[in-house]
CSV table of C-alpha atoms and ligand atoms in Angstrom, one decimal:
chain,number,residue,atom,x,y,z
A,235,MET,CA,0.0,0.0,0.0
A,236,GLY,CA,1.3,3.5,-0.9
A,237,GLU,CA,1.4,6.4,1.4
A,238,PHE,CA,-1.8,8.0,0.0
A,239,ASP,CA,-3.8,4.8,0.3
A,240,LEU,CA,-2.5,4.4,3.8
A,241,ILE,CA,-3.8,7.8,4.8
A,242,GLY,CA,-7.1,7.4,2.9
A,243,GLU,CA,-7.6,3.9,4.4
A,244,ASN,CA,-7.0,4.8,8.0
A,245,PHE,CA,-7.4,8.5,8.6
A,246,ALA,CA,-10.2,9.7,6.4
A,247,ASN,CA,-13.5,10.2,8.3
A,248,VAL,CA,-12.0,9.4,11.7
A,249,GLY,CA,-14.1,10.5,14.7
A,250,ALA,CA,-17.3,12.5,14.6
A,251,GLN,CA,-18.7,13.8,11.3
A,252,ARG,CA,-19.1,17.5,12.0
A,253,SER,CA,-21.1,19.8,9.7
A,254,ASP,CA,-18.6,22.7,10.6
A,255,VAL,CA,-15.8,20.8,8.9
A,256,LEU,CA,-16.0,22.1,5.4
A,257,LEU,CA,-13.0,20.1,4.1
A,258,GLY,CA,-11.2,17.4,6.1
A,259,VAL,CA,-8.4,14.9,5.3
A,260,GLY,CA,-7.3,14.9,1.6
A,261,ASP,CA,-6.4,18.4,0.5
A,262,ASP,CA,-3.4,20.6,1.4
A,263,ALA,CA,-5.1,21.8,4.5
A,264,ALA,CA,-8.5,21.5,6.3
A,265,LEU,CA,-11.2,24.1,6.3
A,266,VAL,CA,-13.5,24.6,9.3
A,267,LEU,CA,-16.2,27.1,10.3
A,268,PRO,CA,-16.0,27.2,14.1
A,269,PRO,CA,-18.9,28.7,16.1
A,270,ALA,CA,-19.0,32.5,15.9
A,271,GLY,CA,-18.0,34.7,18.9
A,272,GLN,CA,-16.1,32.0,20.9
A,273,GLU,CA,-12.5,31.9,21.8
A,274,MET,CA,-10.4,29.2,20.1
A,275,VAL,CA,-8.5,26.8,22.5
A,276,ILE,CA,-5.5,25.2,20.9
A,277,ALA,CA,-3.1,22.6,22.5
A,278,VAL,CA,-0.6,20.1,21.3
A,279,ASP,CA,1.1,17.1,22.9
A,280,THR,CA,3.6,14.6,21.8
A,281,LEU,CA,3.9,11.0,22.9
A,282,VAL,CA,7.3,9.2,22.3
A,283,GLU,CA,7.6,5.4,22.5
A,284,GLY,CA,9.7,4.4,25.5
A,285,GLN,CA,9.2,7.7,27.2
A,286,HIS,CA,5.4,8.2,27.4
A,287,PHE,CA,4.4,4.6,26.9
A,288,PRO,CA,6.3,1.3,27.1
A,289,PRO,CA,7.6,-0.3,23.9
A,290,GLY,CA,5.1,-2.8,22.5
A,291,PHE,CA,2.1,-0.9,24.0
A,292,ASP,CA,-1.1,-1.9,22.3
A,293,ALA,CA,-1.7,0.3,19.2
A,294,LYS,CA,-5.4,0.9,20.0
A,295,ASP,CA,-4.4,2.1,23.5
A,296,ILE,CA,-1.8,4.4,21.9
A,297,GLY,CA,-4.5,5.9,19.6
A,298,TRP,CA,-6.8,6.5,22.5
A,299,ARG,CA,-4.1,7.9,24.8
A,300,SER,CA,-2.7,10.3,22.2
A,301,LEU,CA,-6.0,12.0,21.9
A,302,ALA,CA,-6.9,11.7,25.6
A,303,VAL,CA,-4.0,13.7,26.8
A,304,ASN,CA,-5.0,16.6,24.5
A,305,LEU,CA,-8.7,16.4,25.4
A,306,SER,CA,-7.6,16.6,29.0
A,307,ASP,CA,-5.9,20.0,28.3
A,308,CYS,CA,-9.2,21.2,26.7
A,309,ALA,CA,-11.1,20.0,29.8
A,310,ALA,CA,-8.7,21.9,32.1
A,311,MET,CA,-9.5,25.1,30.2
A,312,GLY,CA,-13.3,24.4,30.4
A,313,ALA,CA,-13.4,24.1,26.6
A,314,GLN,CA,-15.4,22.1,24.1
A,315,PRO,CA,-13.0,20.1,21.8
A,316,LEU,CA,-14.0,20.2,18.1
A,317,TYR,CA,-11.1,19.2,15.8
A,318,ALA,CA,-7.8,17.3,15.9
A,319,THR,CA,-4.8,17.0,13.7
A,320,LEU,CA,-2.4,14.1,13.9
A,321,ALA,CA,1.4,14.0,13.1
A,322,LEU,CA,2.4,10.4,13.1
A,323,THR,CA,5.9,9.1,12.8
A,324,ILE,CA,6.1,5.3,12.4
A,325,PRO,CA,9.1,3.0,12.0
A,326,GLU,CA,7.7,1.2,8.9
A,327,HIS,CA,4.6,0.3,7.0
A,328,GLN,CA,2.5,-1.7,9.5
A,329,GLU,CA,-1.0,-1.8,8.2
A,330,GLU,CA,-2.5,-3.7,11.1
A,331,TRP,CA,-0.8,-1.4,13.6
A,332,LEU,CA,-2.2,1.7,11.7
A,333,ALA,CA,-5.8,0.3,11.6
A,334,ASP,CA,-5.7,-0.5,15.3
A,335,PHE,CA,-4.2,3.0,16.2
A,336,ALA,CA,-6.9,4.7,14.1
A,337,GLU,CA,-9.6,2.6,15.8
A,338,GLY,CA,-8.5,3.5,19.3
A,339,PHE,CA,-8.2,7.2,18.3
A,340,ALA,CA,-11.6,7.2,16.6
A,341,SER,CA,-13.5,5.6,19.5
A,342,LEU,CA,-12.5,8.4,21.9
A,343,ALA,CA,-12.9,11.1,19.2
A,344,LYS,CA,-16.5,9.9,18.6
A,345,ILE,CA,-17.4,10.0,22.3
A,346,HIS,CA,-16.4,13.7,22.5
A,347,GLY,CA,-17.7,14.8,19.0
A,348,VAL,CA,-14.2,15.5,17.7
A,349,SER,CA,-13.3,15.2,14.0
A,350,LEU,CA,-9.8,14.3,12.7
A,351,ILE,CA,-9.3,17.0,10.0
A,352,GLY,CA,-5.7,16.4,8.9
A,353,GLY,CA,-2.2,15.5,9.7
A,354,ASP,CA,1.1,14.3,8.5
A,355,THR,CA,2.7,10.8,8.2
A,356,THR,CA,6.4,10.2,8.3
A,357,ARG,CA,8.9,7.4,8.8
A,358,GLY,CA,11.0,7.3,11.9
A,359,PRO,CA,11.0,6.3,15.6
A,360,LEU,CA,7.4,5.9,16.8
A,361,THR,CA,6.2,9.3,17.8
A,362,ILE,CA,2.6,10.7,17.9
A,363,THR,CA,1.8,14.4,18.0
A,364,VAL,CA,-1.9,15.4,18.3
A,365,GLN,CA,-3.2,18.9,18.2
A,366,ILE,CA,-6.6,19.7,19.5
A,367,ILE,CA,-8.7,22.7,18.6
A,368,GLY,CA,-11.7,23.6,20.6
A,369,VAL,CA,-13.8,26.6,21.7
A,370,VAL,CA,-14.9,28.3,24.9
A,371,PRO,CA,-17.2,31.3,25.4
A,372,ARG,CA,-15.4,34.7,25.7
A,373,ASN,CA,-13.6,35.2,29.0
A,374,GLN,CA,-14.7,32.0,30.5
A,375,ALA,CA,-11.7,29.7,30.2
A,376,MET,CA,-10.1,28.6,33.5
A,377,ARG,CA,-6.5,29.7,33.9
A,378,ARG,CA,-3.6,28.5,36.1
A,379,SER,CA,-3.1,32.1,37.3
A,380,GLN,CA,-6.5,32.7,39.0
A,381,ALA,CA,-6.2,30.9,42.4
A,382,LYS,CA,-6.8,33.2,45.4
A,383,PRO,CA,-5.9,32.7,49.1
A,384,GLY,CA,-8.8,31.0,50.9
A,385,ASP,CA,-9.9,29.0,47.8
A,386,LEU,CA,-10.5,25.3,48.4
A,387,ILE,CA,-8.4,22.9,46.3
A,388,TYR,CA,-10.2,20.0,44.7
A,389,VAL,CA,-9.1,17.0,42.6
A,390,THR,CA,-11.3,14.7,40.6
A,391,GLY,CA,-11.0,10.9,40.7
A,392,TRP,CA,-8.2,8.8,42.1
A,393,PRO,CA,-4.8,10.2,41.3
A,394,GLY,CA,-1.9,7.7,41.6
A,395,ASP,CA,-3.9,4.9,39.9
A,396,ALA,CA,-2.3,5.5,36.5
A,397,ALA,CA,1.2,5.4,37.9
A,398,ALA,CA,0.4,2.1,39.7
A,399,GLY,CA,-1.1,0.8,36.4
A,400,LEU,CA,2.1,1.6,34.5
A,401,ALA,CA,4.1,-0.1,37.3
A,402,LEU,CA,1.9,-3.2,36.9
A,403,LEU,CA,2.4,-3.1,33.1
A,404,GLN,CA,6.2,-2.9,33.5
A,405,GLY,CA,6.4,-5.6,36.2
A,406,ARG,CA,7.5,-3.2,39.0
A,407,LEU,CA,4.3,-3.9,40.9
A,408,GLU,CA,2.6,-7.2,41.5
A,409,GLY,CA,-1.2,-7.8,41.5
A,410,GLN,CA,-4.0,-9.8,39.8
A,411,GLY,CA,-7.6,-9.8,39.0
A,412,ALA,CA,-10.0,-6.8,38.8
A,413,MET,CA,-7.8,-4.5,40.8
A,414,ARG,CA,-4.9,-5.0,38.4
A,415,SER,CA,-7.0,-4.4,35.3
A,416,THR,CA,-8.7,-1.3,36.9
A,417,LEU,CA,-5.3,0.3,37.5
A,418,GLU,CA,-3.8,-0.8,34.2
A,419,ASP,CA,-6.8,0.7,32.4
A,420,LYS,CA,-6.3,4.0,34.1
A,421,PHE,CA,-2.9,4.2,32.4
A,422,LYS,CA,-4.0,2.7,29.1
A,423,ARG,CA,-7.3,4.5,28.6
A,424,PRO,CA,-7.5,7.7,30.6
A,425,GLU,CA,-10.9,9.3,30.5
A,426,PRO,CA,-10.5,13.1,30.1
A,427,ARG,CA,-13.0,15.1,32.1
A,428,VAL,CA,-14.3,17.0,29.2
A,429,ALA,CA,-18.0,17.4,30.1
A,430,PHE,CA,-17.1,18.2,33.7
A,431,GLY,CA,-14.6,20.8,32.7
A,432,GLN,CA,-17.2,22.7,30.7
A,433,ARG,CA,-19.6,22.7,33.7
A,434,LEU,CA,-16.8,23.5,36.1
A,435,ARG,CA,-15.9,26.8,34.4
A,436,GLN,CA,-19.2,28.3,35.7
A,437,VAL,CA,-17.9,28.1,39.2
A,438,SER,CA,-14.1,27.9,39.0
A,439,GLN,CA,-11.6,30.3,37.5
A,440,CYS,CA,-8.5,28.1,38.0
A,441,CYS,CA,-7.9,24.6,36.8
A,442,ILE,CA,-5.0,22.4,35.6
A,443,ASP,CA,-5.0,18.8,34.5
A,444,VAL,CA,-2.8,16.4,36.5
A,445,SER,CA,-0.4,15.0,34.0
A,446,ASP,CA,3.0,15.4,35.8
A,447,GLY,CA,1.9,14.6,39.3
A,448,LEU,CA,-0.5,16.3,41.7
A,449,VAL,CA,2.1,18.3,43.7
A,450,GLN,CA,4.0,19.4,40.6
A,451,ASP,CA,0.9,20.5,38.8
A,452,LEU,CA,-0.4,22.3,41.9
A,453,GLY,CA,3.0,24.0,42.0
A,454,HIS,CA,2.3,25.4,38.5
A,455,ILE,CA,-1.0,26.9,39.8
A,456,CYS,CA,0.8,28.4,42.8
A,457,THR,CA,3.6,29.9,40.8
A,458,GLN,CA,1.3,31.4,38.2
A,459,SER,CA,-1.2,32.7,40.7
A,460,GLN,CA,1.5,33.9,43.1
A,461,VAL,CA,0.1,32.0,46.0
A,462,GLY,CA,0.9,28.8,48.0
A,463,ALA,CA,-1.1,25.8,49.0
A,464,THR,CA,-1.7,23.5,52.0
A,465,LEU,CA,-2.6,19.9,51.3
A,466,ARG,CA,-4.2,17.8,54.1
A,467,PHE,CA,-2.7,14.3,54.2
A,468,LYS,CA,-5.9,12.8,55.7
A,469,GLU,CA,-8.1,14.2,52.9
A,470,LEU,CA,-6.0,12.8,50.0
A,471,PRO,CA,-8.0,10.3,48.0
A,472,MET,CA,-6.6,6.8,47.5
A,473,SER,CA,-8.5,4.2,45.5
A,474,ARG,CA,-9.1,0.8,47.1
A,475,SER,CA,-7.1,-0.9,44.3
A,476,LEU,CA,-4.1,1.3,44.9
A,477,HIS,CA,-4.4,0.9,48.7
A,478,ALA,CA,-4.6,-2.9,48.3
A,479,LEU,CA,-1.8,-3.5,45.9
A,480,ALA,CA,0.9,-1.0,46.9
A,481,SER,CA,2.7,-0.2,50.2
A,482,ALA,CA,1.4,2.8,52.1
A,483,GLU,CA,4.6,4.7,51.3
A,484,GLN,CA,4.6,3.9,47.6
A,485,SER,CA,0.9,4.7,47.2
A,486,LEU,CA,1.3,8.1,48.8
A,487,GLN,CA,4.3,8.8,46.4
A,488,TRP,CA,2.0,7.9,43.5
A,489,VAL,CA,-1.0,9.9,44.7
A,490,LEU,CA,1.2,13.0,45.1
A,491,GLY,CA,3.7,12.6,42.3
A,492,GLY,CA,2.7,9.7,40.0
A,493,GLY,CA,1.6,11.6,36.9
A,494,ASP,CA,-0.4,10.4,33.9
A,495,ASP,CA,-3.7,10.8,35.8
A,496,TYR,CA,-5.4,13.3,33.6
A,497,GLU,CA,-7.7,14.3,36.4
A,498,LEU,CA,-8.6,17.9,37.0
A,499,LEU,CA,-7.1,19.9,39.9
A,500,PHE,CA,-9.0,23.1,40.5
A,501,THR,CA,-9.9,25.8,43.0
A,502,ILE,CA,-13.3,26.9,44.4
A,503,ASP,CA,-14.0,30.1,46.3
A,504,PRO,CA,-16.0,28.9,49.4
A,505,LYS,CA,-18.6,31.5,48.5
A,506,GLN,CA,-19.4,29.4,45.4
A,507,ALA,CA,-20.1,26.2,47.5
A,508,ALA,CA,-23.8,26.0,46.6
A,509,GLU,CA,-23.2,26.5,42.9
A,510,PHE,CA,-20.3,24.0,43.0
A,511,ALA,CA,-22.6,21.4,44.7
A,512,ARG,CA,-24.9,21.7,41.7
A,513,VAL,CA,-22.1,21.4,39.2
A,514,ARG,CA,-20.6,18.3,40.8
A,515,SER,CA,-23.9,16.5,41.1
A,516,PHE,CA,-24.8,15.9,37.5
A,517,ASN,CA,-25.2,12.4,36.3
A,518,GLY,CA,-21.7,11.1,35.3
A,519,ALA,CA,-19.8,13.8,37.2
A,520,PRO,CA,-16.5,12.4,38.6
A,521,ALA,CA,-15.9,12.1,42.3
A,522,CYS,CA,-14.5,15.4,43.6
A,523,HIS,CA,-12.2,15.5,46.6
A,524,CYS,CA,-11.4,18.6,48.7
A,525,ILE,CA,-7.7,18.1,49.5
A,526,GLY,CA,-6.6,21.5,50.9
A,527,GLU,CA,-6.6,25.2,50.4
A,528,ILE,CA,-4.8,28.1,48.7
A,529,THR,CA,-2.6,30.2,51.0
A,530,ALA,CA,-1.0,33.6,50.7
A,531,LYS,CA,2.3,32.1,51.8
A,532,ALA,CA,4.2,30.7,48.8
A,533,GLY,CA,5.1,27.0,48.4
A,534,VAL,CA,3.1,23.7,48.6
A,535,ARG,CA,3.0,22.1,52.0
A,536,LEU,CA,1.6,18.7,53.1
A,537,MET,CA,0.2,18.7,56.6
A,538,ASP,CA,-0.8,15.7,58.8
A,539,GLY,CA,-2.7,17.7,61.5
A,540,LYS,CA,-0.1,20.2,62.7
A,541,ARG,CA,2.9,18.2,61.4
A,542,GLU,CA,4.4,19.0,58.0
A,543,MET,CA,5.3,16.0,55.9
A,544,PRO,CA,8.0,15.7,53.1
A,545,LEU,CA,6.7,16.0,49.5
A,546,PRO,CA,7.8,13.9,46.5
A,547,GLN,CA,9.1,15.4,43.2
A,548,GLY,CA,6.8,15.3,40.2
A,549,TRP,CA,7.6,13.8,36.8
A,550,ASP,CA,10.1,15.8,34.8
A,551,PRO,CA,11.1,14.5,31.4
A,552,PHE,CA,14.4,16.3,31.6
A,553,ARG,CA,15.3,15.1,35.1
A,554,VAL,CA,18.3,12.8,35.1
A,555,GLY,CA,18.1,9.5,37.0
B,868,ADP,P1,1.0,17.5,1.9
B,868,ADP,O1,2.2,17.0,1.2
B,868,ADP,O2,0.2,18.5,1.2
B,868,ADP,O3,1.3,17.9,3.3
B,868,ADP,P2,0.2,14.9,2.7
B,868,ADP,O4,0.5,13.9,1.7
B,868,ADP,O5,1.1,15.0,3.9
B,868,ADP,O6,0.0,16.3,2.0
B,868,ADP,O7,-1.2,14.6,3.3
B,868,ADP,C1,-2.3,14.5,2.4
B,868,ADP,C2,-3.6,14.7,3.2
B,868,ADP,O8,-3.7,13.7,4.2
B,868,ADP,C3,-3.7,16.0,4.0
B,868,ADP,O9,-5.0,16.4,3.9
B,868,ADP,C4,-3.3,15.6,5.4
B,868,ADP,O10,-3.9,16.5,6.3
B,868,ADP,C5,-3.8,14.2,5.5
B,868,ADP,N1,-3.0,13.4,6.4
B,868,ADP,C6,-1.7,12.9,6.3
B,868,ADP,N2,-1.3,12.2,7.3
B,868,ADP,C7,-2.4,12.2,8.1
B,868,ADP,C8,-2.6,11.6,9.4
B,868,ADP,N3,-1.7,10.9,10.0
B,868,ADP,N4,-3.8,11.8,10.0
B,868,ADP,C9,-4.7,12.6,9.4
B,868,ADP,N5,-4.6,13.1,8.2
B,868,ADP,C10,-3.4,12.9,7.6
B,869,MG,MG1,2.2,16.6,4.8
């Protein structure tokens, strides 16, 4: 199969069929007619084999994951994702791999109404770059810079599970049965909080998605908002699977610094408590855990009652060792 057949076969008509896509895959560029009067939200993320997923990772899961990490960025802005582009570098012609990759990508794209409108395909070490384009009403996007002292800090879901899932996949953690598959699925098929993010922007001004570890990502909020944060050890969520399979010390490290969670970390002004209660109660809303509060004093602290505990480092792709 030639390159053009390969593109047509696998990447034409992937994801949702949107009437605002005037011209999709096949021409020099795509043409879209986004909703009038909204701000465009644009993000891009690259996944490299061996760095962001283990070698031999299932192609369907790579397809899902490469879109999921971008949808999560959209969710953190409170935006609605619309279109994606895909730059794919693959070692050689592997028709089965491509079909599987496209299937995984398409299944998540359809769930969120996203259309794949273009891309590029090249030969080289397996690397996937996805760009997402979405919209948000004017001045309503959540930003990292908007946390205020006294705001409550919330996180969705069960951070740490994805790091444990990766450890299971790589043989660094032991476990069987339903708990093992629950954790592995959290790494293989993260579920970006897209619908929740769009509701959340009505009551929160400040949000980030947890990709590099809870503490590190909270640190980004603090730096950009010029505030600090206190986390309460006793309020940190920990899933039953994580608690059961990993040691207490290891689980805490993963909850705080694991990365790959794609949960939302956000702040709520206590005055918005009633509105937030409404937002978090819709059918399908993720669990929301209040884990601490924003302080005027800089830095992130973890407190067990009155005692301060040491914090782990987050995931940094350029960190040595
Ligand atoms: P050009 O040389 O003009 O960049 P290409 O041969 O790279 O054209 O691509 C032809 C068409 O296929 C374009 O519309 C491009 O957006 C699309 N395309 C190429 N690779 C991909 C891909 N991996 N996913 C989606 N669309 C792709
Ligand atoms: Mg090209």
